[in-house]
């Protein structure tokens, strides 16, 4: 589908490199979005076209100092929770810009829908635009603000929540509070969810009904609205056969195909798939593109090794290495390189990435059961999920029990400290779920969300240097506002 280029003045504030593009066009030369077809084409761009996987994963406790001889500067800065000096692909600044660029397209679509009379026939586009706007703002507040805590959210710095297309050449923004941002997200979610449809030729590339509910479940899980999470996930049921990832089937394919299958739109678990520009697939190599701070070949067993399986069996997860296990990786990414000049051998790399899946959706449901005190339901559902990841699972002998969970995941004082209280049994089950999520979404940055909301201490060791520790309530948990945004008036995060 072709993309419509729009002059959107919001980006003047957000990206210095874009200034020439905007100043070369007059405001009245912008493309008119005056048909339903043009709105649909516009919404193709309402999803971030850069990736957060690299920097989010590197900040988490999934990453170690592998000892490789060199690394990219931004890889080291991410590992040390420092503000990045780079603004290129896969950087924090690039993702900030990509989110606000996506928001600008969503807002322009919503304006066009209103100008066309907000007819019922435009409801699917309206629903998609509202969900896309909510999603990008959610990702921004998740990275650039402190964790959601209702006791402090009305004082904590959020991010600018933008709801209108820009008409001025330069607009100065102030940051909403975290509470205000969450209220805006919830408003967009609840208005947009009933309008979503699956009536797309390629529904996995849009906010379809299931993707919308999965995103909403992530949002309400962070807010602590357990009833809403369970309600949203009721269609999955307690045993979503055929709806979650079939890791055992991956072993039937060659390595290259495994990489391609993970983010395939044909996989039933994948609900929202995007193809941002990214070179993250190269992080596991040796050489100039490699990441020294990555999943270490000597440490990966602590996360996805057999000892981490509560049934004492091997996992179905496949582990590979390109450098004699200095670093290790699970096959998830296939880079498509699009040449812009074949003769000069230059171009851009793109990855298919899964933003929302039934795997996450189901784990959200299990966690909500735990927090509702519905331990029996949570136990049965977690056993089913783990069974699909366990080699040689035996339904008769491999039983998950409360006693096993408590023994495998003992309560450690002040290890997990969300804003709400948990009983010892709930704490053990939440630990089991967070470790399950950690394994399942290795390399995808999801671990960072749990590090933040549970206030998990992270220790990053560096050879021949002191350990760098991210303590509880560390100000660095809210990554610093990109320099080009703060220089244009966006208030920086305190340090």
XYZ file of C-alpha atoms in Angstrom:
495
model
C 0.000 0.000 0.000
C 1.409 3.376 -0.920
C 2.151 5.881 1.821
C 0.913 9.459 1.788
C 3.519 12.040 2.758
C 2.109 14.798 4.918
C 3.734 17.954 6.192
C 3.140 17.679 9.931
C 4.571 20.530 11.924
C 4.802 18.505 15.128
C 7.943 16.942 13.743
C 9.738 20.277 13.593
C 9.786 20.164 17.364
C 10.756 16.537 17.505
C 13.368 16.060 14.811
C 15.997 18.592 13.815
C 16.916 16.545 10.773
C 13.433 17.081 9.365
C 13.476 20.899 9.434
C 14.441 21.388 5.809
C 11.585 19.163 4.639
C 9.001 21.184 6.519
C 10.343 24.603 5.663
C 10.418 23.743 1.962
C 6.617 23.453 1.814
C 3.926 25.977 2.598
C 1.198 24.902 5.013
C -1.444 25.076 2.287
C 0.531 22.668 0.088
C -0.215 19.721 2.350
C -1.982 16.725 0.812
C -5.728 16.837 1.349
C -7.051 13.768 3.158
C -10.598 13.895 1.841
C -11.638 10.295 1.118
C -11.957 7.110 3.221
C -9.298 5.501 1.032
C -6.798 8.265 1.781
C -7.508 7.948 5.502
C -6.773 4.221 5.354
C -3.547 4.892 3.489
C -2.602 7.525 6.039
C -3.096 5.072 8.906
C -0.394 2.807 7.482
C 2.004 5.365 8.974
C 0.265 5.534 12.381
C 2.613 2.911 13.855
C 6.189 3.641 15.011
C 8.580 3.045 12.130
C 11.571 2.524 14.410
C 12.220 -0.154 17.028
C 12.552 -0.096 20.815
C 13.678 -3.726 21.116
C 17.413 -2.995 21.186
C 17.556 -0.265 23.817
C 14.803 -1.709 26.029
C 16.402 -5.152 26.107
C 19.870 -3.770 26.758
C 18.682 -1.812 29.799
C 17.197 -4.952 31.377
C 18.724 -7.829 33.342
C 18.608 -10.066 30.259
C 21.892 -8.582 29.066
C 25.472 -9.084 30.251
C 29.002 -8.076 29.368
C 29.977 -10.791 26.880
C 33.562 -9.600 26.613
C 33.506 -8.928 22.873
C 36.345 -6.648 21.829
C 34.161 -3.779 20.632
C 30.592 -2.594 20.515
C 28.412 0.222 19.250
C 28.484 3.328 21.408
C 24.718 3.293 21.927
C 24.887 -0.339 23.114
C 27.242 0.703 25.926
C 25.153 3.771 26.760
C 21.975 1.679 26.979
C 23.730 -0.823 29.238
C 24.765 1.989 31.581
C 21.381 3.785 31.465
C 23.030 6.884 30.013
C 21.516 9.444 27.689
C 22.370 8.505 24.131
C 24.513 10.715 21.975
C 23.259 9.039 18.790
C 19.970 9.620 16.993
C 20.170 7.003 14.256
C 18.141 3.824 13.729
C 17.463 1.750 16.885
C 18.356 4.658 19.165
C 16.156 6.066 21.908
C 15.809 9.379 20.057
C 14.769 7.631 16.843
C 12.008 5.769 18.671
C 10.818 8.975 20.382
C 10.527 10.638 16.968
C 8.894 7.558 15.442
C 6.191 7.519 18.119
C 5.339 11.189 17.712
C 5.409 10.809 13.938
C 2.905 7.947 14.253
C 0.764 10.082 16.579
C 0.798 12.907 14.046
C -0.560 10.586 11.361
C -3.239 9.238 13.713
C -4.302 12.783 14.608
C -4.479 13.824 10.953
C -6.650 10.774 10.234
C -8.980 11.661 13.115
C -9.255 15.236 11.864
C -10.101 14.015 8.369
C -12.727 11.649 9.756
C -14.335 14.538 11.614
C -14.282 16.713 8.502
C -16.017 13.940 6.558
C -18.844 13.900 9.095
C -17.671 11.062 11.375
C -20.028 8.703 9.572
C -20.560 5.169 10.837
C -18.746 3.810 7.777
C -15.563 5.505 9.041
C -15.734 3.878 12.472
C -13.084 1.214 11.674
C -10.575 3.903 10.665
C -11.513 5.973 13.713
C -11.023 3.011 16.025
C -7.651 2.208 14.496
C -6.499 5.829 14.747
C -7.533 6.089 18.409
C -5.775 2.833 19.328
C -2.663 3.794 17.382
C -2.536 7.173 19.127
C -3.009 5.543 22.527
C -0.334 2.916 21.813
C 2.421 5.361 20.865
C 1.699 7.595 23.851
C 1.697 4.515 26.096
C 5.114 3.472 24.823
C 6.470 6.989 25.286
C 5.260 7.302 28.879
C 6.511 3.773 29.623
C 10.063 4.645 28.618
C 10.439 8.363 29.356
C 8.550 8.566 32.653
C 8.745 6.830 35.992
C 6.501 3.812 36.511
C 2.784 4.275 37.030
C 1.925 4.657 40.709
C -1.499 6.135 41.525
C -0.093 7.658 44.723
C 2.358 9.842 42.799
C 1.062 9.820 39.206
C -0.538 13.263 39.495
C 2.896 14.721 40.284
C 5.228 12.552 38.181
C 6.370 13.936 34.834
C 4.681 12.233 31.909
C 5.094 13.113 28.252
C 3.213 15.560 25.994
C -0.091 13.951 24.967
C -0.840 15.339 21.519
C -4.416 15.134 20.236
C -4.517 17.641 17.380
C -2.618 18.063 14.109
C -0.216 20.976 14.172
C -1.124 24.215 12.386
C 1.690 26.404 13.681
C 5.238 26.206 12.397
C 6.641 25.664 15.890
C 4.542 24.582 18.857
C 5.962 24.522 22.361
C 4.879 21.556 24.452
C 4.688 20.957 28.166
C 4.693 17.518 29.700
C 1.445 16.144 31.058
C 1.615 14.277 34.337
C 1.679 10.479 34.279
C -1.889 10.491 35.619
C -3.067 12.761 32.811
C -1.336 10.642 30.173
C -2.909 7.452 31.526
C -6.333 9.123 31.591
C -5.939 10.184 27.950
C -4.796 6.700 26.946
C -7.769 5.112 28.693
C -10.163 7.534 27.016
C -8.771 6.709 23.558
C -8.794 2.990 24.353
C -12.368 2.828 25.552
C -13.657 4.950 22.689
C -11.677 3.089 20.061
C -12.025 -0.545 21.141
C -15.730 -0.975 20.159
C -14.990 0.486 16.712
C -12.220 -1.944 15.747
C -12.749 -4.494 13.012
C -10.948 -7.450 11.476
C -12.046 -6.406 8.002
C -8.586 -5.917 6.515
C -6.835 -7.767 3.742
C -3.904 -8.101 6.183
C -5.421 -7.653 9.663
C -2.168 -8.412 11.531
C -0.700 -5.114 10.272
C -3.477 -3.052 11.859
C -5.098 -2.615 15.244
C -7.671 -5.349 14.765
C -10.090 -6.436 17.495
C -7.769 -8.954 19.144
C -4.725 -6.668 18.992
C -6.762 -3.881 20.561
C -7.846 -6.071 23.466
C -4.291 -7.376 23.969
C -2.943 -3.830 24.177
C -5.741 -2.827 26.544
C -4.900 -5.792 28.779
C -1.285 -4.597 29.030
C -2.483 -1.111 29.961
C -4.951 -2.293 32.603
C -2.444 -4.758 34.039
C -0.124 -1.839 34.770
C -3.016 0.136 36.281
C -3.965 -2.823 38.475
C -7.472 -3.273 37.028
C -7.527 -7.085 37.202
C -11.225 -7.449 36.402
C -10.795 -5.574 33.131
C -7.816 -7.714 32.120
C -9.800 -10.912 32.675
C -12.840 -9.521 30.877
C -10.753 -8.545 27.853
C -9.158 -12.001 27.656
C -12.289 -14.123 28.086
C -12.307 -15.095 24.406
C -8.908 -16.748 24.903
C -10.347 -18.972 27.600
C -8.385 -21.064 30.073
C -6.717 -23.226 27.427
C -6.147 -21.282 24.172
C -5.334 -24.293 22.006
C -3.964 -23.208 18.640
C -3.770 -19.569 19.710
C -0.352 -19.418 21.371
C 3.079 -20.062 19.896
C 3.935 -23.636 18.913
C 7.642 -23.749 19.742
C 7.860 -27.488 19.172
C 6.909 -27.002 15.512
C 9.803 -24.576 14.972
C 12.299 -27.411 15.287
C 11.002 -28.867 12.036
C 12.419 -25.940 10.083
C 15.892 -24.752 9.175
C 17.510 -21.839 10.975
C 16.637 -19.219 8.363
C 12.994 -20.257 8.310
C 12.818 -20.185 12.109
C 13.884 -16.541 12.034
C 11.245 -15.718 9.442
C 8.412 -17.632 11.100
C 8.561 -15.906 14.469
C 7.013 -12.641 13.280
C 4.942 -14.172 10.503
C 1.448 -12.756 10.090
C 0.304 -16.349 9.587
C 1.219 -17.398 13.134
C -2.023 -17.418 15.162
C -0.366 -15.926 18.235
C 0.835 -12.780 16.450
C -1.792 -10.042 16.717
C 0.060 -6.918 15.589
C 3.138 -7.048 13.357
C 5.163 -4.079 12.109
C 8.251 -3.739 9.915
C 10.349 -0.859 11.247
C 13.787 0.068 10.045
C 16.164 -1.788 12.347
C 19.554 -3.499 12.425
C 18.934 -5.332 15.681
C 19.291 -8.725 13.988
C 23.009 -7.958 13.634
C 23.517 -7.504 17.383
C 24.405 -11.184 17.824
C 27.217 -11.082 15.241
C 30.887 -10.395 15.764
C 32.393 -7.293 14.220
C 31.351 -3.677 13.894
C 27.594 -4.323 14.207
C 27.827 -6.621 17.217
C 26.606 -5.844 20.713
C 29.111 -6.574 23.451
C 26.309 -6.127 25.988
C 23.913 -8.845 24.916
C 22.664 -12.259 26.033
C 25.931 -13.875 27.091
C 26.852 -17.387 26.032
C 27.838 -18.151 29.619
C 24.703 -16.668 31.189
C 21.771 -17.606 28.969
C 21.189 -20.799 30.929
C 20.256 -18.729 33.976
C 17.249 -17.456 32.028
C 16.262 -20.240 29.634
C 18.283 -23.266 30.773
C 16.799 -26.572 31.940
C 17.208 -25.668 35.660
C 14.663 -22.884 35.146
C 11.973 -25.398 34.106
C 9.667 -26.212 37.027
C 9.118 -29.714 35.610
C 12.871 -30.333 35.445
C 12.828 -30.797 31.688
C 14.303 -29.016 28.685
C 12.606 -26.054 27.066
C 11.588 -25.983 23.429
C 13.375 -22.643 22.978
C 16.138 -22.866 20.378
C 19.513 -21.318 21.212
C 22.112 -20.388 18.602
C 25.379 -18.495 18.427
C 27.394 -16.945 15.616
C 30.584 -16.498 17.628
C 31.284 -19.725 19.534
C 28.824 -18.739 22.258
C 30.451 -15.525 23.299
C 26.897 -14.293 22.793
C 23.770 -16.376 22.251
C 20.349 -15.753 20.752
C 16.914 -17.211 20.105
C 15.944 -17.050 16.399
C 13.336 -14.310 16.086
C 14.552 -11.751 13.555
C 15.080 -11.832 9.823
C 16.482 -8.668 8.296
C 15.148 -7.591 4.935
C 17.653 -5.266 3.331
C 16.225 -2.883 0.760
C 18.860 -1.466 -1.551
C 18.623 2.209 -2.370
C 21.740 2.000 -4.546
C 22.781 -1.489 -5.617
C 25.996 -0.259 -7.226
C 27.122 1.448 -4.044
C 25.815 -1.457 -1.963
C 23.813 0.832 0.333
C 20.260 0.692 1.577
C 18.114 0.173 4.656
C 17.457 -2.842 6.850
C 13.983 -3.749 8.101
C 12.747 -6.280 10.631
C 9.330 -7.813 11.083
C 8.550 -7.397 14.790
C 5.669 -8.630 16.918
C 4.235 -5.799 19.017
C 1.297 -7.720 20.474
C 0.614 -11.443 20.772
C -1.702 -13.959 22.375
C 1.290 -15.203 24.369
C 1.516 -11.909 26.249
C -2.277 -11.586 26.348
C -2.640 -14.994 28.042
C 0.120 -14.285 30.570
C -1.631 -11.010 31.426
C -4.778 -12.997 32.100
C -2.945 -15.440 34.374
C -1.387 -12.579 36.331
C -4.797 -10.960 36.799
C -6.163 -14.244 38.169
C -3.321 -14.344 40.689
C -3.988 -10.796 41.832
C -7.708 -11.569 42.158
C -6.791 -14.436 44.487
C -7.981 -16.979 41.910
C -4.972 -19.229 42.399
C -6.596 -22.420 41.095
C -7.488 -20.766 37.792
C -4.044 -19.190 37.513
C -2.339 -22.480 38.306
C -4.254 -24.386 35.605
C -3.612 -21.732 32.971
C 0.077 -21.363 33.816
C 0.516 -25.133 33.651
C -0.994 -25.149 30.182
C 1.253 -22.319 29.013
C 4.401 -23.968 30.387
C 3.390 -27.322 28.883
C 3.561 -25.852 25.376
C 7.166 -24.804 26.022
C 8.384 -27.991 27.728
C 10.038 -30.888 25.886
C 8.363 -34.202 26.742
C 5.635 -32.666 28.899
C 3.479 -35.380 30.494
C 0.025 -34.222 31.541
C -0.209 -36.990 34.123
C 3.092 -36.534 35.918
C 4.052 -32.932 35.158
C 1.592 -31.170 37.395
C 1.926 -27.592 38.548
C 0.966 -27.174 42.184
C 0.977 -24.283 44.603
C 3.620 -26.069 46.679
C 5.901 -26.404 43.646
C 5.512 -22.763 42.701
C 6.214 -21.559 46.240
C 9.301 -23.794 46.464
C 10.641 -22.840 43.029
C 9.987 -19.125 43.462
C 10.477 -18.321 47.165
C 9.609 -14.889 48.446
C 12.630 -12.621 48.823
C 11.974 -9.511 50.852
C 11.698 -6.336 48.736
C 12.527 -8.177 45.516
C 9.263 -7.288 43.767
C 7.729 -4.023 44.979
C 4.767 -2.943 42.864
C 2.554 -0.104 44.074
C 0.024 -2.659 45.365
C 0.433 -5.303 48.073
C 0.779 -9.042 47.459
C 0.456 -12.058 49.740
C 3.397 -14.492 49.871
C 1.582 -16.963 47.586
C 0.721 -14.214 45.119
C 4.350 -13.067 45.164
C 5.608 -16.546 44.279
C 3.142 -16.859 41.389
C 3.965 -13.373 40.114
C 7.663 -14.310 40.171
C 6.832 -17.430 38.161
C 4.912 -15.377 35.613
C 7.558 -12.660 35.293
C 10.239 -15.298 34.713
C 7.995 -16.990 32.149
C 7.500 -13.671 30.377
C 11.242 -13.036 30.590
C 12.017 -16.306 28.782
C 9.291 -16.031 26.209
C 10.118 -12.495 25.105
C 13.900 -12.639 25.264
C 15.429 -10.010 22.894
C 12.090 -8.163 22.557
C 12.456 -5.585 25.326
C 9.455 -6.817 27.306
C 11.536 -7.529 30.378
C 12.076 -3.783 30.861
C 8.343 -3.299 31.498
C 8.491 -5.762 34.401
C 11.761 -4.263 35.686
C 9.981 -0.917 35.938
C 6.580 -1.845 37.318
C 7.969 -4.271 39.909
C 10.898 -1.968 40.711
C 13.381 -4.811 40.155
C 17.008 -4.050 40.981
C 19.310 -4.601 37.998
C 23.052 -5.085 38.302
C 25.159 -4.610 35.182
C 28.688 -5.873 35.506
C 31.483 -4.626 33.273
C 34.870 -6.317 33.089
C 37.497 -4.477 35.139
C 35.002 -1.823 36.223
C 32.672 -1.401 39.220
C 29.199 -2.934 38.937
C 26.591 -0.434 37.786
C 23.399 -0.952 39.801
C 19.941 0.345 38.973
C 18.479 0.591 42.447
C 14.816 0.810 43.342
C 13.219 4.132 42.354
C 16.391 5.060 40.491
C 15.807 8.229 38.472
C 17.436 6.506 35.486
C 14.407 4.221 35.189
C 12.870 7.104 33.263
C 15.262 7.447 30.345
C 16.364 10.949 29.545
C 14.412 13.082 27.080
C 16.297 13.185 23.739
C 18.583 16.187 23.453
C 16.909 17.590 20.357
C 13.537 17.537 22.166
C 14.787 19.059 25.424
C 16.586 21.808 23.487
C 13.228 22.694 21.968
C 11.503 23.142 25.300
C 10.565 19.636 26.523
C 11.450 19.475 30.216
C 14.242 16.986 30.950
C 13.954 14.215 33.491
C 15.649 14.908 36.823
C 18.964 13.222 37.464
